[in-house]
Amino acid sequence: QVQLVESGGGSVQSGGSLRLSCAASGHTWSSYCMGWFRQAPGKEREGVAVIDSDGFTAYADSVRGRFTISQDNAKNTVYLLMNSLKPDDTATYYCAADPQYGGVLDEYLARAGDGMDYWGKGTLVTISP
């Protein structure tokens, strides 16, 4: 049974940093895409950052240069380092995975995660002014 468990959310002031973690278990994927998506209250879900099994990455314009997605294959964990946080970054952040990765990372962002097969329960990030 595949499980994605997020951690690392919390409350920080604007300009601060947080690192989210997504621990994946119950799989033996060799080719995949994993990523972070977020949903703010009253807004639609949006893509934040994605990474594939080869380490290629893609970012939403709103976070490029501030956020970094990475992975530790030995730990089956994907990270999202978030710097220079803004109040607009306040949202619940979800980790997701697609083990049938088709090879176009930007599509996962554009579709806000539609097509991802597995989702975590989310971790709340709150940025105060």
PDB file of C-alpha atoms in Angstrom, residues 56-104:
ATOM      1  CA  PHE A  56      14.845  16.999 -13.431  1.00  0.00           C
ATOM      2  CA  THR A  57      12.698  19.694 -11.869  1.00  0.00           C
ATOM      3  CA  ALA A  58      10.075  22.266 -12.767  1.00  0.00           C
ATOM      4  CA  TYR A  59       8.655  25.152 -10.767  1.00  0.00           C
ATOM      5  CA  ALA A  60       5.675  27.432 -10.806  1.00  0.00           C
ATOM      6  CA  ASP A  61       6.588  31.004 -11.750  1.00  0.00           C
ATOM      7  CA  SER A  62       5.381  32.227  -8.375  1.00  0.00           C
ATOM      8  CA  VAL A  63       8.000  30.203  -6.469  1.00  0.00           C
ATOM      9  CA  ARG A  64      10.895  29.917  -8.901  1.00  0.00           C
ATOM     10  CA  GLY A  65      14.065  31.211  -7.290  1.00  0.00           C
ATOM     11  CA  ARG A  66      12.620  30.918  -3.782  1.00  0.00           C
ATOM     12  CA  PHE A  67      11.679  27.233  -3.514  1.00  0.00           C
ATOM     13  CA  THR A  68      13.848  24.195  -4.212  1.00  0.00           C
ATOM     14  CA  ILE A  69      12.580  20.657  -4.668  1.00  0.00           C
ATOM     15  CA  SER A  70      14.965  17.767  -4.084  1.00  0.00           C
ATOM     16  CA  GLN A  71      14.918  14.073  -3.299  1.00  0.00           C
ATOM     17  CA  ASP A  72      16.839  11.519  -1.316  1.00  0.00           C
ATOM     18  CA  ASN A  73      16.337   8.212  -3.083  1.00  0.00           C
ATOM     19  CA  ALA A  74      17.895   6.251  -0.232  1.00  0.00           C
ATOM     20  CA  LYS A  75      15.239   7.618   2.115  1.00  0.00           C
ATOM     21  CA  ASN A  76      12.394   7.637  -0.445  1.00  0.00           C
ATOM     22  CA  THR A  77      11.812  11.230   0.535  1.00  0.00           C
ATOM     23  CA  VAL A  78      11.132  14.383  -1.447  1.00  0.00           C
ATOM     24  CA  TYR A  79      11.798  17.785   0.065  1.00  0.00           C
ATOM     25  CA  LEU A  80      10.629  21.307  -0.597  1.00  0.00           C
ATOM     26  CA  LEU A  81      12.877  24.010   0.766  1.00  0.00           C
ATOM     27  CA  MET A  82      10.958  27.256   0.891  1.00  0.00           C
ATOM     28  CA  ASN A  83      12.847  30.510   1.348  1.00  0.00           C
ATOM     29  CA  SER A  84      11.756  34.147   1.331  1.00  0.00           C
ATOM     30  CA  LEU A  85       8.252  33.092   2.243  1.00  0.00           C
ATOM     31  CA  LYS A  86       5.389  35.490   1.628  1.00  0.00           C
ATOM     32  CA  PRO A  87       1.869  35.648   3.049  1.00  0.00           C
ATOM     33  CA  ASP A  88       0.622  34.529  -0.410  1.00  0.00           C
ATOM     34  CA  ASP A  89       2.427  31.224   0.181  1.00  0.00           C
ATOM     35  CA  THR A  90      -0.034  30.411   2.957  1.00  0.00           C
ATOM     36  CA  ALA A  91      -1.781  27.173   2.009  1.00  0.00           C
ATOM     37  CA  THR A  92      -2.045  23.489   2.696  1.00  0.00           C
ATOM     38  CA  TYR A  93       0.781  21.790   0.835  1.00  0.00           C
ATOM     39  CA  TYR A  94       0.254  18.336  -0.607  1.00  0.00           C
ATOM     40  CA  CYS A  95       2.771  15.814  -1.837  1.00  0.00           C
ATOM     41  CA  ALA A  96       1.756  13.698  -4.813  1.00  0.00           C
ATOM     42  CA  ALA A  97       3.222  11.003  -7.023  1.00  0.00           C
ATOM     43  CA  ASP A  98       2.693   9.495 -10.454  1.00  0.00           C
ATOM     44  CA  PRO A  99       4.507   6.187 -10.996  1.00  0.00           C
ATOM     45  CA  GLN A 100       3.513   6.176 -14.673  1.00  0.00           C
ATOM     46  CA  TYR A 101       5.462   9.289 -15.503  1.00  0.00           C
ATOM     47  CA  GLY A 102       5.028  10.408 -19.093  1.00  0.00           C
ATOM     48  CA  GLY A 103       8.013  12.719 -19.267  1.00  0.00           C
ATOM     49  CA  VAL A 104       6.623  16.260 -19.353  1.00  0.00           C
TER      50      VAL A 104
END
